[in-house]
Tab-separated table of C-alpha atoms and ligand atoms in Angstrom:
chain	number	residue	atom	x	y	z
Q	1	MET	CA	0.000	0.000	0.000
Q	2	CYS	CA	1.322	3.475	-0.906
Q	3	LYS	CA	-0.118	5.836	1.670
Q	4	THR	CA	2.980	7.360	3.228
Q	5	LYS	CA	3.123	11.084	2.489
Q	6	LEU	CA	6.521	12.686	2.922
Q	7	ASN	CA	6.348	16.052	4.673
Q	8	LEU	CA	9.512	18.115	4.533
Q	9	ILE	CA	10.437	20.493	7.347
Q	10	ALA	CA	13.333	22.956	7.195
Q	11	ALA	CA	14.455	26.396	8.235
Q	12	ALA	CA	16.314	28.379	5.577
Q	13	CYS	CA	17.745	31.873	5.444
Q	14	GLU	CA	17.463	34.389	2.569
Q	15	ASN	CA	20.161	32.697	0.512
Q	16	MET	CA	18.360	29.345	1.158
Q	17	GLY	CA	21.165	28.222	3.468
Q	18	ILE	CA	20.294	25.533	6.007
Q	19	GLY	CA	23.650	24.703	7.575
Q	20	ALA	CA	27.291	25.613	8.021
Q	21	ASN	CA	30.180	23.502	9.283
Q	22	GLY	CA	27.922	20.630	10.340
Q	23	ALA	CA	25.579	22.781	12.423
Q	24	LEU	CA	22.660	25.181	12.148
Q	25	PRO	CA	23.920	28.713	11.368
Q	26	TRP	CA	21.546	30.260	13.948
Q	27	ARG	CA	20.113	29.490	17.358
Q	28	LEU	CA	16.371	30.163	17.369
Q	29	LYS	CA	14.749	28.624	20.442
Q	30	LYS	CA	11.100	29.110	19.416
Q	31	GLU	CA	11.781	28.012	15.863
Q	32	MET	CA	13.343	24.808	17.186
Q	33	ALA	CA	10.284	24.368	19.435
Q	34	TYR	CA	8.115	24.640	16.286
Q	35	PHE	CA	10.226	21.887	14.670
Q	36	SER	CA	9.779	19.635	17.728
Q	37	THR	CA	6.031	20.265	17.999
Q	38	MET	CA	5.377	19.717	14.303
Q	39	THR	CA	7.388	16.503	14.125
Q	40	ILE	CA	6.018	15.072	17.420
Q	41	LYS	CA	2.312	15.968	17.383
Q	42	VAL	CA	-0.176	13.218	16.489
Q	43	LYS	CA	-3.980	13.127	16.207
Q	44	ASP	CA	-4.167	9.481	17.317
Q	45	PRO	CA	-2.453	9.112	20.726
Q	46	SER	CA	-1.731	5.431	20.051
Q	47	LYS	CA	0.559	6.428	17.164
Q	48	VAL	CA	3.926	8.159	16.684
Q	49	ASN	CA	5.552	10.038	13.819
Q	50	ALA	CA	8.702	9.092	11.940
Q	51	VAL	CA	11.587	11.407	11.080
Q	52	ILE	CA	13.799	10.592	8.098
Q	53	MET	CA	17.230	12.196	7.924
Q	54	GLY	CA	20.568	11.794	6.211
Q	55	ARG	CA	23.648	10.614	8.080
Q	56	ARG	CA	25.171	14.084	8.328
Q	57	THR	CA	21.946	15.528	9.773
Q	58	TRP	CA	21.953	12.694	12.330
Q	59	GLU	CA	25.499	13.705	13.285
Q	60	CYS	CA	24.548	17.388	13.632
Q	61	ILE	CA	21.912	16.735	16.315
Q	62	PRO	CA	23.359	17.364	19.799
Q	63	PRO	CA	24.032	14.028	21.609
Q	64	LYS	CA	21.611	14.878	24.434
Q	65	TYR	CA	18.720	15.127	21.930
Q	66	LYS	CA	19.581	11.914	20.056
Q	67	PRO	CA	17.603	9.946	19.051
Q	68	LEU	CA	14.903	12.631	18.667
Q	69	SER	CA	12.416	11.756	21.418
Q	70	GLU	CA	8.850	10.511	20.830
Q	71	ARG	CA	9.650	9.927	17.139
Q	72	VAL	CA	10.839	6.906	15.180
Q	73	ASN	CA	14.288	7.966	13.943
Q	74	ILE	CA	15.253	6.702	10.476
Q	75	VAL	CA	18.731	7.516	9.178
Q	76	LEU	CA	19.731	7.183	5.516
Q	77	THR	CA	23.249	6.186	4.484
Q	78	HIS	CA	24.894	4.288	1.640
Q	79	ASN	CA	26.964	2.520	4.298
Q	80	VAL	CA	24.260	0.827	6.395
Q	81	ASP	CA	26.548	-1.730	8.077
Q	82	VAL	CA	28.987	0.908	9.355
Q	83	LEU	CA	26.323	3.260	10.733
Q	84	LYS	CA	24.266	0.473	12.373
Q	85	GLU	CA	27.213	-0.145	14.728
Q	86	LYS	CA	27.218	3.484	15.833
Q	87	VAL	CA	23.550	4.342	16.457
Q	88	PRO	CA	21.568	3.570	19.624
Q	89	GLU	CA	19.035	0.753	19.715
Q	90	GLY	CA	15.735	1.626	18.077
Q	91	VAL	CA	17.241	3.847	15.406
Q	92	ILE	CA	16.487	2.508	11.930
Q	93	VAL	CA	19.297	2.638	9.351
Q	94	VAL	CA	18.373	2.175	5.680
Q	95	PRO	CA	20.017	2.985	2.333
Q	96	SER	CA	17.193	4.912	0.599
Q	97	ILE	CA	13.934	6.826	0.981
Q	98	ASP	CA	12.089	3.901	-0.619
Q	99	GLU	CA	13.497	1.528	1.999
Q	100	ALA	CA	12.434	3.993	4.704
Q	101	ILE	CA	8.894	4.077	3.254
Q	102	SER	CA	8.779	0.259	3.140
Q	103	TYR	CA	9.831	0.128	6.794
Q	104	ILE	CA	7.167	2.713	7.750
Q	105	GLU	CA	4.450	0.906	5.804
Q	106	GLY	CA	5.379	-2.330	7.575
Q	107	ARG	CA	4.423	-0.736	10.892
Q	108	GLU	CA	0.878	0.163	11.824
Q	109	ASP	CA	1.698	2.755	14.462
Q	110	ILE	CA	3.216	5.543	12.349
Q	111	GLU	CA	0.933	8.513	11.724
Q	112	SER	CA	3.067	11.062	9.814
Q	113	THR	CA	6.486	11.052	8.209
Q	114	TRP	CA	8.816	14.049	8.360
Q	115	VAL	CA	11.889	14.479	6.196
Q	116	ILE	CA	14.313	16.624	8.188
Q	117	GLY	CA	17.285	16.959	5.834
Q	118	GLY	CA	19.823	17.641	4.622
Q	119	SER	CA	20.053	18.935	1.063
Q	120	SER	CA	20.236	15.680	-0.869
Q	121	ILE	CA	17.516	14.050	1.227
Q	122	TYR	CA	15.213	17.078	0.768
Q	123	GLN	CA	15.912	16.964	-2.985
Q	124	ALA	CA	15.074	13.250	-3.222
Q	125	ALA	CA	11.926	13.703	-1.102
Q	126	MET	CA	10.719	16.674	-3.205
Q	127	GLU	CA	11.064	14.626	-6.401
Q	128	HIS	CA	9.445	11.561	-4.831
Q	129	PRO	CA	5.866	10.744	-5.941
Q	130	ASN	CA	4.854	10.505	-2.259
Q	131	CYS	CA	5.923	14.076	-1.520
Q	132	GLY	CA	3.182	15.980	0.307
Q	133	LYS	CA	3.956	19.343	1.887
Q	134	ILE	CA	6.990	21.471	2.620
Q	135	TYR	CA	7.016	23.279	5.974
Q	136	LEU	CA	9.653	25.911	5.377
Q	137	THR	CA	10.638	28.549	7.897
Q	138	GLU	CA	11.857	31.546	5.896
Q	139	ILE	CA	14.412	33.444	7.970
Q	140	GLN	CA	14.642	37.107	6.934
Q	141	ARG	CA	18.441	37.328	7.059
Q	142	SER	CA	21.470	35.998	5.212
Q	143	PHE	CA	23.911	33.669	6.936
Q	144	GLU	CA	27.097	32.168	5.594
Q	145	CYS	CA	26.174	28.576	4.776
Q	146	ASP	CA	27.747	25.567	3.101
Q	147	THR	CA	24.531	23.554	2.684
Q	148	PHE	CA	21.318	24.747	1.026
Q	149	PHE	CA	17.639	23.928	0.664
Q	150	PRO	CA	16.907	22.831	-2.925
Q	151	LYS	CA	15.009	25.144	-5.249
Q	152	ILE	CA	11.239	24.712	-4.864
Q	153	PRO	CA	9.746	24.474	-8.379
Q	154	GLN	CA	6.962	27.112	-8.500
Q	155	GLU	CA	5.010	25.111	-11.071
Q	156	VAL	CA	4.895	22.076	-8.747
Q	157	PHE	CA	4.497	23.579	-5.269
Q	158	LYS	CA	1.867	26.153	-4.286
Q	159	GLN	CA	1.885	28.099	-1.015
Q	160	VAL	CA	-1.096	27.184	1.177
Q	161	LYS	CA	-2.562	28.402	4.458
Q	162	GLU	CA	-2.615	25.775	7.203
Q	163	ASP	CA	-4.877	25.936	10.261
Q	164	GLU	CA	-2.889	26.438	13.492
Q	165	ILE	CA	0.211	27.747	11.704
Q	166	PRO	CA	0.587	31.490	12.230
Q	167	GLU	CA	0.991	33.571	9.062
Q	168	GLU	CA	2.363	36.605	10.888
Q	169	LYS	CA	6.012	37.470	11.103
Q	170	GLN	CA	7.773	35.754	14.026
Q	171	THR	CA	10.614	37.492	15.867
Q	172	GLU	CA	13.326	36.125	18.137
Q	173	GLY	CA	15.902	38.638	19.279
Q	174	ASP	CA	17.007	40.501	16.167
Q	175	ILE	CA	15.981	37.730	13.754
Q	176	SER	CA	12.544	37.479	12.132
Q	177	TYR	CA	11.009	34.670	10.096
Q	178	TYR	CA	7.783	33.284	8.614
Q	179	PHE	CA	6.355	29.757	8.860
Q	180	ARG	CA	5.423	28.868	5.264
Q	181	VAL	CA	3.648	25.786	3.905
Q	182	TYR	CA	3.883	24.596	0.281
Q	183	LYS	CA	1.719	21.804	-1.115
Q	184	LYS	CA	2.640	19.613	-4.082
Q	185	LEU	CA	0.003	20.018	-6.813
B	201	FOL	N1	13.239	22.498	10.532
B	201	FOL	C1	13.053	23.660	11.163
B	201	FOL	N2	11.896	24.326	10.997
B	201	FOL	N3	13.983	24.161	11.969
B	201	FOL	C2	15.147	23.502	12.185
B	201	FOL	O1	15.993	24.004	12.934
B	201	FOL	C3	15.396	22.265	11.547
B	201	FOL	N4	16.550	21.557	11.743
B	201	FOL	C4	16.710	20.400	11.116
B	201	FOL	C5	15.708	19.930	10.265
B	201	FOL	N5	14.583	20.619	10.065
B	201	FOL	C6	14.400	21.789	10.707
B	201	FOL	C7	17.952	19.584	11.295
B	201	FOL	N6	18.738	19.957	12.447
B	201	FOL	C8	17.653	19.176	16.403
B	201	FOL	C9	18.889	19.731	16.103
B	201	FOL	C10	19.222	19.980	14.786
B	201	FOL	C11	18.350	19.675	13.753
B	201	FOL	C12	17.120	19.137	14.062
B	201	FOL	C13	16.779	18.886	15.403
B	201	FOL	C14	17.287	18.907	17.838
B	201	FOL	O2	18.142	18.784	18.688
B	201	FOL	N7	15.976	18.844	18.153
B	201	FOL	C15	15.411	18.571	19.481
B	201	FOL	C16	15.106	19.836	20.258
B	201	FOL	C17	16.306	20.586	20.683
B	201	FOL	C18	16.004	21.829	21.502
B	201	FOL	O3	14.911	21.949	22.087
B	201	FOL	O4	16.879	22.707	21.538
B	201	FOL	C19	14.064	17.865	19.285
B	201	FOL	O5	13.667	17.183	20.230
B	201	FOL	O6	13.435	18.054	18.228
């Protein structure tokens, strides 16, 4: 059965940067809280969500937050055998998005699936037939970055309004941003 929708979630700055030197280029507490809430919240309390990430994204998460709590953590790598030795019990290591989807569809307790980066994983998820929505936080500043969110094709993704997601400008310290949602047509 092919029912798994891939939702992407990312925060990007004006130049579409998402990371620098293996870390986030900014520290935005409320924005990170939005990421946690969105990826954790479920309608059915008997279910959980899954997060899919690349190996480098896995490595960029601070040790005290790994694996991401209350979520099934799935890490993609071409070198499954090597990474399996290094991740805690319960973390799923697979070589592709399709293998991740197969794993998810083999469980009955996963409600939503969130793709949390980085660049190449976002790109593959955006091009995947199961791609659903992109939850993109647009930070109104430029940061020096070495990793970027892929270009969102305007003819494929349309901005939508989502209930419960504020449309107003958000501000933290001297940085402001918008929570945007794009839906694949
Ligand atoms: N999406 C959005 N909107 N913002 C992000 O910062 C973001 N970051 C990633 C992917 N999508 C994103 C990848 N990077 C943690 C750290 C880095 C990271 C993703 C998650 C992390 O440690 N998360 C903890 C909360 C940490 C905290 O409260 O400071 C978690 O439980 O989610």
